[in-house]
Coordinates of C-alpha atoms and ligand atoms in Angstrom, one line a residue:
M9 CA 152.2 113.1 175.4
F10 CA 149.3 111.5 173.3
D11 CA 151.8 108.4 172.1
E12 CA 153.3 108.3 175.6
M13 CA 149.7 107.5 177.2
W14 CA 148.4 105.4 174.2
G15 CA 151.6 103.1 174.6
A16 CA 151.1 103.0 178.5
I17 CA 147.6 101.1 178.0
E18 CA 147.8 99.6 174.7
H19 CA 148.6 96.1 176.2
L20 CA 146.1 96.2 178.9
G21 CA 143.2 93.3 178.6
R22 CA 144.5 92.9 175.0
D23 CA 144.3 89.0 173.7
D24 CA 147.5 88.2 172.4
R25 CA 146.4 85.6 170.4
T26 CA 143.8 87.8 168.5
R27 CA 145.0 91.3 169.3
G28 CA 141.3 91.5 170.2
Y29 CA 140.6 93.5 173.8
L30 CA 138.9 92.1 176.7
R31 CA 138.1 95.0 178.9
D32 CA 134.9 94.1 180.3
A33 CA 133.4 96.8 183.0
W34 CA 134.9 96.0 186.5
S35 CA 137.3 93.1 185.1
P36 CA 140.9 93.2 186.3
A37 CA 141.9 95.0 182.8
D38 CA 139.1 97.6 183.8
L39 CA 140.4 98.3 187.0
E40 CA 143.7 99.0 185.8
L41 CA 142.5 101.2 183.2
R42 CA 140.5 103.2 185.9
L43 CA 143.9 103.2 188.0
W44 CA 145.6 104.6 185.2
F45 CA 143.0 107.3 184.6
E46 CA 143.5 108.5 188.4
Q47 CA 147.6 108.6 187.8
E48 CA 147.2 110.7 184.5
A49 CA 144.8 113.0 186.4
A50 CA 147.1 113.2 189.5
R51 CA 150.3 113.8 187.0
R52 CA 148.4 117.0 186.1
G53 CA 147.5 118.1 189.9
L54 CA 143.8 117.0 189.2
G55 CA 142.0 114.6 191.9
T56 CA 139.6 111.9 190.7
V57 CA 136.2 111.8 191.9
Q58 CA 134.2 108.6 191.2
D59 CA 130.5 109.4 191.3
R60 CA 127.7 107.3 192.6
N61 CA 127.6 104.9 189.5
G62 CA 131.2 104.4 189.5
N63 CA 132.0 107.0 186.8
L64 CA 135.3 108.7 187.0
W65 CA 135.8 112.8 187.0
A66 CA 138.9 114.9 186.8
W67 CA 138.4 118.2 187.4
W68 CA 140.3 121.5 186.5
G69 CA 138.7 124.0 188.5
D70 CA 135.7 123.7 190.7
P71 CA 132.4 122.6 189.2
S72 CA 130.4 123.4 192.2
A73 CA 131.0 127.0 191.6
R74 CA 129.9 126.8 188.2
P75 CA 129.2 123.8 185.4
G76 CA 132.1 122.9 183.6
V77 CA 132.9 122.0 180.1
V78 CA 133.3 118.0 180.1
T79 CA 135.2 115.9 177.8
G80 CA 136.1 112.1 177.9
S81 CA 134.5 109.1 177.0
H82 CA 134.9 105.5 178.3
L83 CA 137.5 102.8 178.9
D84 CA 135.6 99.6 178.8
S85 CA 135.7 97.7 175.4
V86 CA 133.3 95.3 173.6
R87 CA 134.8 91.5 173.8
Q88 CA 137.7 91.1 171.0
G89 CA 137.2 95.1 170.5
G90 CA 139.6 97.4 169.1
A91 CA 142.1 99.5 170.9
F92 CA 140.4 103.0 170.0
D93 CA 136.5 103.0 170.7
G94 CA 136.4 104.5 174.0
P95 CA 140.3 105.2 175.0
L96 CA 140.8 107.2 172.1
G97 CA 138.5 109.8 173.7
V98 CA 139.9 109.7 177.2
V99 CA 143.9 109.9 175.8
S100 CA 142.8 112.8 173.7
A101 CA 141.2 114.6 176.7
F102 CA 144.2 114.4 178.7
A103 CA 146.3 115.4 175.7
A104 CA 143.9 118.4 174.6
L105 CA 144.4 119.6 178.5
D106 CA 148.2 119.3 178.0
L107 CA 148.0 121.2 174.8
L108 CA 146.1 123.9 176.3
R109 CA 148.2 124.3 179.6
A110 CA 151.4 124.4 177.2
R111 CA 149.7 127.7 175.8
D112 CA 149.4 129.0 179.1
F113 CA 145.6 129.0 178.7
R114 CA 143.5 129.7 181.7
P115 CA 139.8 128.4 181.6
A116 CA 137.3 130.9 182.5
R117 CA 135.0 127.9 183.3
P118 CA 135.9 124.5 185.0
L119 CA 137.1 121.9 182.4
G120 CA 136.3 118.1 183.4
I121 CA 137.7 114.8 182.0
A122 CA 135.1 111.9 182.5
C123 CA 135.6 108.3 181.9
F124 CA 132.0 106.8 182.0
T125 CA 131.6 103.3 183.3
D126 CA 130.5 100.1 181.2
E127 CA 129.8 102.0 178.0
E128 CA 129.5 98.8 175.9
G129 CA 127.3 96.8 178.1
A130 CA 129.6 93.7 177.0
R131 CA 129.1 92.2 180.6
F132 CA 125.7 92.5 181.6
G133 CA 123.9 93.4 178.2
V134 CA 123.0 96.8 178.8
P135 CA 125.0 99.5 177.2
C136 CA 126.1 103.1 178.8
I137 CA 125.1 101.6 182.1
G138 CA 127.2 104.5 183.8
S139 CA 125.5 107.4 182.2
R140 CA 122.1 105.8 182.0
L141 CA 122.3 105.3 185.7
L142 CA 123.7 109.1 186.0
T143 CA 120.6 110.4 184.3
G144 CA 117.9 108.2 185.8
V145 CA 116.8 106.5 182.7
L146 CA 118.1 103.0 184.2
D147 CA 116.3 102.2 187.2
P148 CA 118.8 101.3 189.9
D149 CA 116.9 97.8 191.0
R150 CA 117.1 96.7 187.6
A151 CA 120.7 97.6 187.0
R152 CA 122.0 95.7 190.4
S153 CA 120.2 92.4 189.5
L154 CA 121.4 92.3 185.7
T155 CA 123.5 89.3 185.6
D156 CA 127.2 88.4 183.5
D157 CA 127.8 85.4 182.1
E158 CA 128.9 83.6 185.4
G159 CA 125.6 84.3 187.0
D160 CA 127.0 87.0 189.0
S161 CA 124.9 90.5 189.6
L162 CA 126.0 93.9 188.9
A163 CA 125.6 94.7 192.7
E164 CA 127.9 91.5 193.6
V165 CA 130.5 92.8 191.2
L166 CA 130.3 96.6 192.4
R167 CA 130.8 95.0 196.3
R168 CA 133.8 93.1 194.9
A169 CA 135.4 96.1 193.6
G170 CA 134.7 98.0 197.0
R171 CA 131.8 100.1 196.0
D172 CA 128.3 100.0 197.5
P173 CA 125.6 99.0 194.8
R174 CA 122.8 100.9 197.2
E175 CA 124.3 103.8 195.9
L176 CA 123.1 103.6 192.2
G177 CA 120.9 105.8 190.9
R178 CA 120.2 109.4 189.1
D179 CA 122.9 111.8 190.6
E180 CA 121.8 115.1 190.4
E181 CA 124.9 116.6 192.1
T182 CA 127.2 115.1 189.6
L183 CA 124.8 116.3 186.7
R184 CA 124.9 119.8 188.0
H185 CA 128.6 119.8 187.2
I186 CA 128.4 119.4 183.8
G187 CA 127.4 122.4 181.7
V188 CA 128.4 121.0 178.4
F189 CA 129.8 117.5 177.4
V190 CA 132.0 116.9 174.2
E191 CA 133.1 113.1 173.7
L192 CA 135.6 112.6 170.9
H193 CA 135.3 109.1 169.4
V194 CA 136.8 107.0 166.8
E195 CA 134.4 107.0 163.6
Q196 CA 132.6 103.8 163.1
G197 CA 131.7 104.1 159.5
R198 CA 133.6 105.1 156.3
D199 CA 132.0 108.7 155.9
L200 CA 135.2 110.6 157.1
I201 CA 137.3 108.9 154.2
H202 CA 134.9 109.6 151.5
R203 CA 135.0 113.2 152.7
D204 CA 138.7 113.1 152.8
A205 CA 138.8 114.8 156.2
P206 CA 140.4 113.6 159.6
V207 CA 138.0 115.2 161.9
G208 CA 134.3 115.5 161.7
V209 CA 131.1 116.5 164.3
A210 CA 128.2 114.4 165.0
S211 CA 124.9 115.6 163.9
A212 CA 122.5 112.7 165.3
I213 CA 122.6 109.3 166.5
W214 CA 120.3 106.9 165.2
P215 CA 117.2 105.6 167.2
H216 CA 118.4 102.1 168.5
G217 CA 117.7 99.5 170.9
R218 CA 118.5 95.7 172.4
W219 CA 116.1 93.1 173.0
R220 CA 116.6 89.8 174.5
F221 CA 114.9 86.9 173.0
D222 CA 114.5 83.7 175.5
F223 CA 113.7 80.7 173.3
H224 CA 112.6 78.1 175.8
G225 CA 112.8 74.2 175.1
Q226 CA 114.0 71.0 176.9
A227 CA 117.5 70.0 177.4
N228 CA 118.1 66.5 176.3
H229 CA 120.9 64.1 175.1
A230 CA 122.1 64.7 171.6
G231 CA 122.3 61.1 171.0
T232 CA 119.8 59.2 172.4
T233 CA 116.7 61.7 171.9
R234 CA 114.9 60.8 168.6
L235 CA 114.1 63.9 166.5
A236 CA 110.4 63.8 166.8
D237 CA 110.8 63.7 170.5
R238 CA 112.8 66.9 170.8
D239 CA 111.7 70.8 171.8
D240 CA 114.8 72.4 170.6
P241 CA 114.9 75.9 170.8
M242 CA 118.1 76.2 168.5
L243 CA 115.7 75.9 165.6
P244 CA 113.2 78.9 166.1
F245 CA 116.3 81.0 167.1
A246 CA 117.8 80.3 163.6
R247 CA 114.6 80.7 161.7
T248 CA 114.4 84.2 163.6
V249 CA 118.0 85.3 162.8
L250 CA 117.1 84.8 159.0
H251 CA 113.9 86.3 159.6
A252 CA 115.4 89.4 160.9
R253 CA 118.0 89.6 158.3
Q254 CA 114.9 89.4 155.5
A255 CA 112.8 92.2 157.4
A256 CA 116.1 94.5 157.7
E257 CA 116.8 94.2 153.6
R258 CA 113.3 94.6 153.0
D259 CA 112.8 98.1 155.0
G260 CA 116.1 99.3 153.7
G261 CA 116.7 101.9 156.2
V262 CA 117.0 99.5 159.1
V263 CA 119.8 97.1 160.4
A264 CA 119.0 94.3 162.7
T265 CA 122.0 91.9 163.9
F266 CA 121.7 88.7 166.6
G267 CA 125.4 89.1 167.5
R268 CA 125.0 87.6 171.3
T269 CA 123.7 84.3 172.4
R270 CA 123.9 82.3 175.5
V271 CA 123.1 78.6 175.1
S272 CA 122.1 76.5 177.9
P273 CA 123.5 73.9 179.0
N274 CA 126.0 74.8 176.1
N275 CA 127.2 71.2 175.5
A276 CA 128.2 69.9 172.2
N277 CA 126.3 66.6 172.8
A278 CA 123.1 68.4 174.2
V279 CA 120.0 69.6 172.7
P280 CA 119.8 73.3 174.6
G281 CA 117.1 73.8 176.9
L282 CA 117.2 77.7 176.6
V283 CA 118.6 80.0 173.8
S284 CA 118.9 83.5 174.6
A285 CA 120.0 85.9 171.8
W286 CA 120.2 89.8 171.5
L287 CA 118.6 91.7 168.8
D288 CA 120.2 95.1 168.1
A289 CA 118.3 97.2 165.9
R290 CA 118.6 100.5 164.6
G291 CA 117.8 102.9 161.6
G292 CA 117.2 106.7 161.1
D293 CA 113.2 106.2 161.7
E294 CA 112.1 105.3 165.0
D295 CA 108.9 103.9 163.7
A296 CA 110.9 101.7 161.2
V297 CA 113.0 100.3 163.8
R298 CA 109.9 99.5 166.3
A299 CA 108.0 98.1 163.4
L300 CA 110.7 95.7 162.5
V301 CA 111.3 94.4 165.9
A302 CA 107.5 93.8 166.5
E303 CA 107.6 91.8 163.1
V304 CA 110.6 89.7 164.5
T305 CA 109.3 89.4 167.8
E306 CA 105.9 88.1 166.7
F307 CA 107.7 85.7 164.1
S308 CA 109.9 84.4 166.8
G309 CA 107.7 82.9 169.4
A310 CA 110.1 83.8 172.0
E311 CA 109.7 85.5 175.6
V312 CA 111.2 89.3 174.5
T313 CA 112.5 91.8 176.9
V314 CA 113.5 95.3 176.0
E315 CA 117.1 95.7 177.7
S316 CA 117.6 99.4 176.2
W317 CA 116.0 101.5 174.0
T318 CA 117.6 105.2 172.9
P319 CA 115.3 107.0 170.8
L320 CA 116.9 109.8 168.1
V321 CA 119.6 111.9 169.5
D322 CA 119.7 115.1 167.6
F323 CA 122.8 116.9 168.8
D324 CA 122.4 120.8 169.7
T325 CA 122.6 122.6 166.6
A326 CA 124.1 125.6 167.7
L327 CA 126.4 123.7 169.4
R328 CA 127.8 121.3 166.8
E329 CA 127.7 124.1 164.3
R330 CA 129.9 125.8 166.6
I331 CA 132.4 123.3 167.4
A332 CA 132.3 122.4 163.6
A333 CA 133.6 125.9 162.8
V334 CA 136.2 125.8 165.7
A335 CA 137.3 122.4 164.4
G336 CA 138.4 123.9 161.1
D337 CA 135.1 123.6 159.4
A338 CA 134.9 119.9 160.1
P339 CA 131.8 118.1 158.2
V340 CA 129.0 117.1 160.1
L341 CA 127.6 113.5 159.9
A342 CA 125.0 110.9 161.7
T343 CA 125.8 107.9 163.0
G344 CA 124.4 104.6 163.7
A345 CA 126.7 104.0 166.9
G346 CA 125.2 104.6 170.6
H347 CA 127.5 106.7 173.0
D348 CA 127.4 108.2 176.3
A349 CA 127.1 111.6 174.6
G350 CA 123.7 110.6 173.3
I351 CA 122.4 109.5 176.9
L352 CA 123.5 113.1 178.1
A353 CA 121.9 114.7 175.2
S354 CA 118.6 112.9 175.8
A355 CA 118.7 114.0 179.5
G356 CA 119.1 117.5 178.6
V357 CA 122.6 118.0 178.9
P358 CA 124.0 120.0 175.9
S359 CA 126.2 117.7 174.3
A360 CA 128.4 116.9 171.0
M361 CA 130.6 114.7 169.2
V362 CA 134.0 115.1 167.5
F363 CA 134.6 112.2 165.3
V364 CA 138.5 110.8 164.4
R365 CA 138.6 108.9 160.7
N366 CA 138.9 105.3 160.7
P367 CA 140.6 104.4 157.5
T368 CA 138.8 101.0 157.2
G369 CA 135.5 102.0 159.2
I370 CA 136.0 98.8 160.8
S371 CA 135.0 99.0 164.7
H372 CA 134.3 96.6 167.6
S373 CA 136.8 94.3 166.1
P374 CA 140.8 94.1 166.4
E375 CA 140.8 95.7 162.9
E376 CA 139.9 98.9 164.3
H377 CA 142.1 101.5 163.8
A378 CA 143.1 105.7 163.4
E379 CA 146.1 106.9 161.7
R380 CA 148.4 108.5 164.5
A381 CA 148.3 111.6 162.6
D382 CA 144.6 111.8 162.8
C383 CA 144.6 111.2 166.3
H384 CA 146.7 114.0 166.9
A385 CA 144.5 116.0 164.8
G386 CA 141.6 114.9 166.6
V387 CA 143.6 116.2 169.9
A388 CA 144.2 119.7 168.3
A389 CA 140.5 119.8 167.3
L390 CA 139.3 119.0 170.6
A391 CA 142.0 121.5 172.3
A392 CA 140.6 124.2 170.0
V393 CA 136.8 123.0 171.1
L394 CA 137.5 123.2 174.6
E395 CA 139.2 126.6 174.6
D396 CA 136.2 128.2 172.5
L397 CA 133.9 126.6 175.3
C398 CA 136.2 127.4 178.4
G399 CA 136.9 130.7 177.2
N400 CA 133.8 132.5 178.4
Ligands
LIG504 ZN1 132.6 104.1 172.5

């Protein structure tokens, strides 16, 4: 079941030159994946509901009668990302449901499979757009006006996909359906290798955020403009990258990354007029993360906009201990990566995460991997967790 589903989507959005994935939200590859989700649900006799924010929900049972147990993840990717971040959780959700049905299990509570929209934020810069809109932490007006690299707004992109952008916003009805959410995800570190365990459970997600730095200058000819006459924003940007790295090294408990830039006009023979760059900063201690960002902001001289901020997420202790026990005494570990489960947990939805070992620890790269045997172990653990949570 798992292998067949994996084989059916493996090629979607893959760059054959790099083997990396390009699954931007609402791109043709993403739309195909969403269709695949609906087809897999239909194969199991489940209808798919799209909520106001474009998240997909396939329900076994009626969640309006009683809030359900939901599992799932996302199907979009970072640019040139790996195959596992997101899809592993969705494919495992369907495979776990198949395992439960093969055992003739009848859930006492509705069981839902979810696919959250635009988790990575690759296209519009803000991560977890689907779950942030659902829970109301992202302002719908702001979401509608976010633009991609082509200058298209999210509102326009949604309209083109046949959706009404006016519907965006906190969705009480959908939230009422979620009694508990369990997200299975490929591990994005090397903890489980050191613990020699195929499956683990999340304890917490580090506080993390993204800030856009706009360095303004004057676009001009790269050959005829004398150095003394230039106002080149690439220079303060370059100094700021180095400064962020040094500040993180000095702190020791924080990581800081400039991984995305937008240069205008982006010509090899022009001094740029504007450099926009995104700082991603995370750490175990919220004050330390904020202090680092404040320092880098002041140093940069740039115009800085907070694009997202997620405080420390401490997953429900009783729930995570219960899940760890059911998943065969799985180890419990903290992560520096953000997830929809973290957004839901912050909004008061009891949430948990199951991690599947990644033999290299590499993620957000074509090298991202999970051994097939570990994927199967993840499905078995997830099925046991769902059986436990749905059984009463
Ligand atoms: Zn993910």
